[in-house]
mmCIF file of C-alpha atoms in Angstrom:
data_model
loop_
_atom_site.group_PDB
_atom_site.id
_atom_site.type_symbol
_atom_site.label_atom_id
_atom_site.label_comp_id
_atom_site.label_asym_id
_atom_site.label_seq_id
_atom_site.Cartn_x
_atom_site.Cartn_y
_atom_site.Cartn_z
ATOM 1 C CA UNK A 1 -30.939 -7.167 40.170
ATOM 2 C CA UNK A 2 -29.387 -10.846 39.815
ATOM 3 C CA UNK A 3 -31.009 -12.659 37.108
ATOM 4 C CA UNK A 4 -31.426 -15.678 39.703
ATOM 5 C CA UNK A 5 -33.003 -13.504 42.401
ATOM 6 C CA UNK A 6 -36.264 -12.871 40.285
ATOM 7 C CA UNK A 7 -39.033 -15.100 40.537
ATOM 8 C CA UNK A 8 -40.743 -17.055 37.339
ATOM 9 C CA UNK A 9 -44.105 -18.406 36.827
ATOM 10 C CA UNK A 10 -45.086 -20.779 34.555
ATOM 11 C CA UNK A 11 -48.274 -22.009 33.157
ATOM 12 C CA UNK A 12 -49.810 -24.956 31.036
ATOM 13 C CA UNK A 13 -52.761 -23.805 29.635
ATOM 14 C CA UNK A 14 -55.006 -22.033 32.918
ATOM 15 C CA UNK A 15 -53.024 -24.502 35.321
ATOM 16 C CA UNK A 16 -49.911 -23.574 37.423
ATOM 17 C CA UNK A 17 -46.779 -25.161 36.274
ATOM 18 C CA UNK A 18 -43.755 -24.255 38.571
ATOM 19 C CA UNK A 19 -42.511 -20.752 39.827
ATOM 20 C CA UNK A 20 -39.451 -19.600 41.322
ATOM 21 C CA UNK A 21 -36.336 -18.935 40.064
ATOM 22 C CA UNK A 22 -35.619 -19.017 36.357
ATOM 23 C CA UNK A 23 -33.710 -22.471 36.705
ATOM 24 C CA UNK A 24 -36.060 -24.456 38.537
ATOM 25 C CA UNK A 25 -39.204 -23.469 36.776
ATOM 26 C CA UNK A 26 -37.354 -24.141 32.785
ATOM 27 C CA UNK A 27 -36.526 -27.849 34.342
ATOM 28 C CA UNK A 28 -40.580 -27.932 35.166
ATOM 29 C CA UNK A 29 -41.214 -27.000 31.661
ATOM 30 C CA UNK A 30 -39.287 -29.623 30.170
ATOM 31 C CA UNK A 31 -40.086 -32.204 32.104
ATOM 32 C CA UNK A 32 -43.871 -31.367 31.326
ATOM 33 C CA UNK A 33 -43.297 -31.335 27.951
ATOM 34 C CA UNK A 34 -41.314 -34.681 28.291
ATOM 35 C CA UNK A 35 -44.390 -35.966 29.876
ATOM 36 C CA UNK A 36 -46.538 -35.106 26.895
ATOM 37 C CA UNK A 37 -47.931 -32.229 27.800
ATOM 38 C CA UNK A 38 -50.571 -30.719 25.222
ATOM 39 C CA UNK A 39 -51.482 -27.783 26.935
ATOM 40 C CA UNK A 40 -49.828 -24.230 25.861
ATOM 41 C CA UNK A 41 -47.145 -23.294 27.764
ATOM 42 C CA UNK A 42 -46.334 -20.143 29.163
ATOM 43 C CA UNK A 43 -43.595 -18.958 31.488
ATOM 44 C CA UNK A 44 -43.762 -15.091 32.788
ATOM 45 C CA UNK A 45 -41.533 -13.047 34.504
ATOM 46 C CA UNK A 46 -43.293 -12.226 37.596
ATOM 47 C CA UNK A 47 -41.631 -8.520 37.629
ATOM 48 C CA UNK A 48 -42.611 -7.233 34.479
ATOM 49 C CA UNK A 49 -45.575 -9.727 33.797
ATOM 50 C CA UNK A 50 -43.449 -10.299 30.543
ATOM 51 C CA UNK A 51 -43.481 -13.846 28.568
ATOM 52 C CA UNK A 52 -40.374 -15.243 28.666
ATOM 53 C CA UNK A 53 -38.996 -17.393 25.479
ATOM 54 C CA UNK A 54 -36.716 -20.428 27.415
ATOM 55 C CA UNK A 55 -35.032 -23.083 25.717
ATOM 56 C CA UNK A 56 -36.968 -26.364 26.558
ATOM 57 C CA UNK A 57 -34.225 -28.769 24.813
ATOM 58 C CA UNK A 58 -32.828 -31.610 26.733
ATOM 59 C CA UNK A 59 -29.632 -30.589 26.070
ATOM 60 C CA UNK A 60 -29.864 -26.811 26.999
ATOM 61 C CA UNK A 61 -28.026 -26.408 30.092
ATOM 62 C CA UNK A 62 -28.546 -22.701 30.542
ATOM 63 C CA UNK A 63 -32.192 -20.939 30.242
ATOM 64 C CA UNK A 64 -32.357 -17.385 28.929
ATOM 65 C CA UNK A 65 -34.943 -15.488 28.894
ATOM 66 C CA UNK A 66 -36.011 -13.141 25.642
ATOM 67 C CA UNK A 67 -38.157 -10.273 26.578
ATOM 68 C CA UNK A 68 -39.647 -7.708 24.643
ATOM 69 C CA UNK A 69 -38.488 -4.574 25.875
ATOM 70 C CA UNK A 70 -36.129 -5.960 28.399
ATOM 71 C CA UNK A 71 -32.265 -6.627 27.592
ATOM 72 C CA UNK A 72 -30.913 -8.709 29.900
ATOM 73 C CA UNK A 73 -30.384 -11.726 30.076
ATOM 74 C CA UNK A 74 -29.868 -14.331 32.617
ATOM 75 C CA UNK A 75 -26.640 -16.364 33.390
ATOM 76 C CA UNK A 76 -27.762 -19.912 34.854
ATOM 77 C CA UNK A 77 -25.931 -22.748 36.184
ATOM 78 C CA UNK A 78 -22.247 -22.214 35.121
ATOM 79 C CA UNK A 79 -22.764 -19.231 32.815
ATOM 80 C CA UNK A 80 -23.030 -17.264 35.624
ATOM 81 C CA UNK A 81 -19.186 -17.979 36.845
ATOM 82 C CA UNK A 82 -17.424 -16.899 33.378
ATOM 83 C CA UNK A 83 -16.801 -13.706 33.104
ATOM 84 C CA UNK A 84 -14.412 -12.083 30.529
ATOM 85 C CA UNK A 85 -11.438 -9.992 31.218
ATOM 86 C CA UNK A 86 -10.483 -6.404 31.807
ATOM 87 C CA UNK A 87 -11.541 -3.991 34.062
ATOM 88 C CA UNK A 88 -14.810 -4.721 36.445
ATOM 89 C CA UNK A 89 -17.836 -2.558 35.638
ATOM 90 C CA UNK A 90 -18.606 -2.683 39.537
ATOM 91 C CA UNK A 91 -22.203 -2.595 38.658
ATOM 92 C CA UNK A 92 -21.926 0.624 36.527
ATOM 93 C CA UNK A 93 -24.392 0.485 33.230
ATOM 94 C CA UNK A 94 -23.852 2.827 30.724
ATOM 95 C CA UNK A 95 -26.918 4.447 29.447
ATOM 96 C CA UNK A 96 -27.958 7.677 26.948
ATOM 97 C CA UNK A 97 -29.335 10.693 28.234
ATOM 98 C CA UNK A 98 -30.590 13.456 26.488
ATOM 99 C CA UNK A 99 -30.873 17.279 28.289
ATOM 100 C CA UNK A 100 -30.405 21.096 27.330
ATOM 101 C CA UNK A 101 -27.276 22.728 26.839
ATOM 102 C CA UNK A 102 -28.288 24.468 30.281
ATOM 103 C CA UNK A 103 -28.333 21.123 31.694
ATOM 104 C CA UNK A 104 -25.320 19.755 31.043
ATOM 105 C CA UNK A 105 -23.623 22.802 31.987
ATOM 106 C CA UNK A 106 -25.024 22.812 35.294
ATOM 107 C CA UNK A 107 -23.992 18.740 36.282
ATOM 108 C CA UNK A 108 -20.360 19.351 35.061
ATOM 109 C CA UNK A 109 -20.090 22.057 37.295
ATOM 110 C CA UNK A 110 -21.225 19.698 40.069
ATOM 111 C CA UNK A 111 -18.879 18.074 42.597
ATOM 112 C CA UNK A 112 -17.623 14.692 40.740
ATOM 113 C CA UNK A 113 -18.942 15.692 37.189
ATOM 114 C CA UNK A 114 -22.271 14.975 36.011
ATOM 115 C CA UNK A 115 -22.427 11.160 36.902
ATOM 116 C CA UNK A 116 -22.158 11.630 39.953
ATOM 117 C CA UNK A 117 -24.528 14.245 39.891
ATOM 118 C CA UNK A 118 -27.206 12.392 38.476
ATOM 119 C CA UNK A 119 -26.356 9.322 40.688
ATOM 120 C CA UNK A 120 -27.102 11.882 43.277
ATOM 121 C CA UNK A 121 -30.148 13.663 42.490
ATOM 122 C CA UNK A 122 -31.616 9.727 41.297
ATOM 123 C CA UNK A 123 -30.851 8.860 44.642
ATOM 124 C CA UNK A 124 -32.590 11.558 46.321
ATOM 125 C CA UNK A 125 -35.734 11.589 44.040
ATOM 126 C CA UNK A 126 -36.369 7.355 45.064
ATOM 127 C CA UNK A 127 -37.757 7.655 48.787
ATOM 128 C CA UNK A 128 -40.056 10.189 47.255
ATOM 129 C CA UNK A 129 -41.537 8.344 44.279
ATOM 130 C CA UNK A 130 -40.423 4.570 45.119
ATOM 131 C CA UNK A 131 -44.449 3.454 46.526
ATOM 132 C CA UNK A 132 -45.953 5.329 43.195
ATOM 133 C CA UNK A 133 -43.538 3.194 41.048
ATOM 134 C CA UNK A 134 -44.394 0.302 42.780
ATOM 135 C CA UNK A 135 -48.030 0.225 42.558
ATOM 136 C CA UNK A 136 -47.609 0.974 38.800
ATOM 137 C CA UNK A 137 -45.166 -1.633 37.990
ATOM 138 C CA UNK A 138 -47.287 -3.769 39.706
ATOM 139 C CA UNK A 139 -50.251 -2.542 37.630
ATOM 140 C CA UNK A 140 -48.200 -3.058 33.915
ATOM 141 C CA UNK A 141 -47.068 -6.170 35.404
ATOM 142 C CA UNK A 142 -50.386 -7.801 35.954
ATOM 143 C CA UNK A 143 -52.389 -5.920 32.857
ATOM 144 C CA UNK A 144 -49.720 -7.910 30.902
ATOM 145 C CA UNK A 145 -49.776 -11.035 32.423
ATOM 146 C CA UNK A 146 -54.188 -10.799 32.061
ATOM 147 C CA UNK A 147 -53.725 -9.772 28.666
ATOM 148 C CA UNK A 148 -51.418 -12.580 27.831
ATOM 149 C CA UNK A 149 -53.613 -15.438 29.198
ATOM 150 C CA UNK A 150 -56.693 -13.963 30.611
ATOM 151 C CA UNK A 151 -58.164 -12.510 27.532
ATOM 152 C CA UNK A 152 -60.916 -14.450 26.849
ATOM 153 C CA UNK A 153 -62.117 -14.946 30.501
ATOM 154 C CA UNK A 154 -65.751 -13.245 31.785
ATOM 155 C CA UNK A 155 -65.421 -9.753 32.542
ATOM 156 C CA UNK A 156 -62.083 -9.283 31.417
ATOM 157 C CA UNK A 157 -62.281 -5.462 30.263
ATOM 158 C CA UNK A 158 -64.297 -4.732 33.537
ATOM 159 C CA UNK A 159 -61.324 -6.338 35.660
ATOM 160 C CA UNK A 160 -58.810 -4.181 33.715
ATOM 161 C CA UNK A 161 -60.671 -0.995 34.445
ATOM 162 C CA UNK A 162 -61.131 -1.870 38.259
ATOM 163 C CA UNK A 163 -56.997 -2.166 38.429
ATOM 164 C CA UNK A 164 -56.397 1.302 36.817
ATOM 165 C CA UNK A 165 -58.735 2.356 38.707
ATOM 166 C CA UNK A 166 -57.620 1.260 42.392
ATOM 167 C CA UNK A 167 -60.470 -0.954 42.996
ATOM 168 C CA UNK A 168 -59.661 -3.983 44.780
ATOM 169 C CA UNK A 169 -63.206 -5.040 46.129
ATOM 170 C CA UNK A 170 -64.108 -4.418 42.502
ATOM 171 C CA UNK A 171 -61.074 -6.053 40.764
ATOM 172 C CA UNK A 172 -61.470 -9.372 42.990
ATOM 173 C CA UNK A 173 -64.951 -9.469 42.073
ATOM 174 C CA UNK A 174 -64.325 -9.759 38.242
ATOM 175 C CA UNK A 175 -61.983 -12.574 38.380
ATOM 176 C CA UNK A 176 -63.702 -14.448 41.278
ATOM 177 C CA UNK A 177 -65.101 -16.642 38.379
ATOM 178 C CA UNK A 178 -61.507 -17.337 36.170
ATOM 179 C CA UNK A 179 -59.509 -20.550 37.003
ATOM 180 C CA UNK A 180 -58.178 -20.272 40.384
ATOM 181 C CA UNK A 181 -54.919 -20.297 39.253
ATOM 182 C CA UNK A 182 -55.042 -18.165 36.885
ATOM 183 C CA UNK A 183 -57.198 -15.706 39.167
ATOM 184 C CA UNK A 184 -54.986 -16.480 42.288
ATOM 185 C CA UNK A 185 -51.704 -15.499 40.516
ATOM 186 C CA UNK A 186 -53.202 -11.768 39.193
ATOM 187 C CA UNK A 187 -54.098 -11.664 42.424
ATOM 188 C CA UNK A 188 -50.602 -11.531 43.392
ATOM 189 C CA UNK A 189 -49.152 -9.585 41.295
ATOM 190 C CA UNK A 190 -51.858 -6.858 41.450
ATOM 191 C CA UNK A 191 -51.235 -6.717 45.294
ATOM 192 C CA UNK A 192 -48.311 -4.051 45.955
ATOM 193 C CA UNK A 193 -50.895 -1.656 43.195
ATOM 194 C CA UNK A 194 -53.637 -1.968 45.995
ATOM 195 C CA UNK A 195 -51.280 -1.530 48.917
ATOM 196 C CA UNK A 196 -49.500 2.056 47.261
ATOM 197 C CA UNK A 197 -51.576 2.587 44.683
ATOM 198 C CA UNK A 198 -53.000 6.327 44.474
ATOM 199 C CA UNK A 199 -54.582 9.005 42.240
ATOM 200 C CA UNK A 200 -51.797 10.068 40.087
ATOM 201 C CA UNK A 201 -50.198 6.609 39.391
ATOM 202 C CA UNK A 202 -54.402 4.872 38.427
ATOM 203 C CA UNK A 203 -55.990 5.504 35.552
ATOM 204 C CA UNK A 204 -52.790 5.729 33.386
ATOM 205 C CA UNK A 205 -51.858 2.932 30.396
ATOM 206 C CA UNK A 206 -49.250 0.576 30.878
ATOM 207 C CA UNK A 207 -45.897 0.333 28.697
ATOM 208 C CA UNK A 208 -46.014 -3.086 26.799
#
């Protein structure tokens, strides 16, 4: 996914700052902070639920993002038009995986070699798992966004439980009483969990 096509939220203490792309919502920090804001800021990637680290310097002309668990980083403004040269990756990212001699045997047998034979049998297993994945990303994404500014709010733990545990009556219940924006942005993310959520995907803990 493009760096610039993910959406950012960010925060000054309970109160909405600025969200939207990466950009937009780093100039909102700054100028906040500019302004003399004392309240803790905190800007979150809205697909992971992730804190971002941005550089909040006047003179920063690109923001980049520095997630734990997540490598990549974000080309903003003119960053994103230099590229170096040699051959185009044409999207391809290299990655380690780790199977049985039995395995390996099998996908260099296959039609193309084993790349293409994984690219294949990834492509087939999506349809069938891609509203499971969904709902639990959108789980993690929201446990870690409540955990990272929600943790000292009433019924907290009881929320938490009610998301793992697919209920939504239940979950908005907890955080009716949280600040609203605070309580209207978990609300978001924990949306697409309610909408595909089912047994097998509930109940288990997220990757932080």
């Amino acid at each position: 996914m493009n760096e610039n096509s993910r959406r950012y939220t960010a925060f000054a203490g309970s109160g909405l700052l600025a969200t939207g792309e990466l950009a937009d919502v780093a100039r909102s920090v700054r100028a906040a902070l500019r302004g003399g804001e004392q309240a803790p800021v905190l800007v979150f990637d809205d697909r992971t639920g992730r804190v971002v680290d941005i550089d909040v310097r006047d003179t920063a002309a690109d923001a980049v993002p520095n997630q734990a668990g997540d490598s990549a980083s974000a080309d903003v403004g003119e960053g994103a038009a230099r590229r170096g040269r040699g051959r185009p990756k044409l999207g391809v990212v290299a990655g380690e995986v780790t199977l049985l001699p039995r395995h390996w045997e099998w996908l260099k047998s296959q039609p193309g070699g084993a790349s293409v034979a994984i690219r294949k049998l990834v492509d087939a297993a999506r349809p069938k798992t891609e509203s499971v994945d969904t709902a639990r990303q959108a789980r993690d994404a929201t446990y870690r966004f409540m955990a990272a500014i929600a943790g000292d709010q009433p019924w907290y733990e009881e929320a938490l439980r009610a998301l793992y545990s697919n209920r939504k009556a239940e979950f908005e219940s907890r955080i009716q009483a949280w600040p609203p924006d605070v309580r209207d942005h978990a609300l978001s993310l924990a949306t697409p969990a309610f909408q595909n959520g089912d047994a097998e995907a509930a109940g288990k803990e997220p990757e932080r």
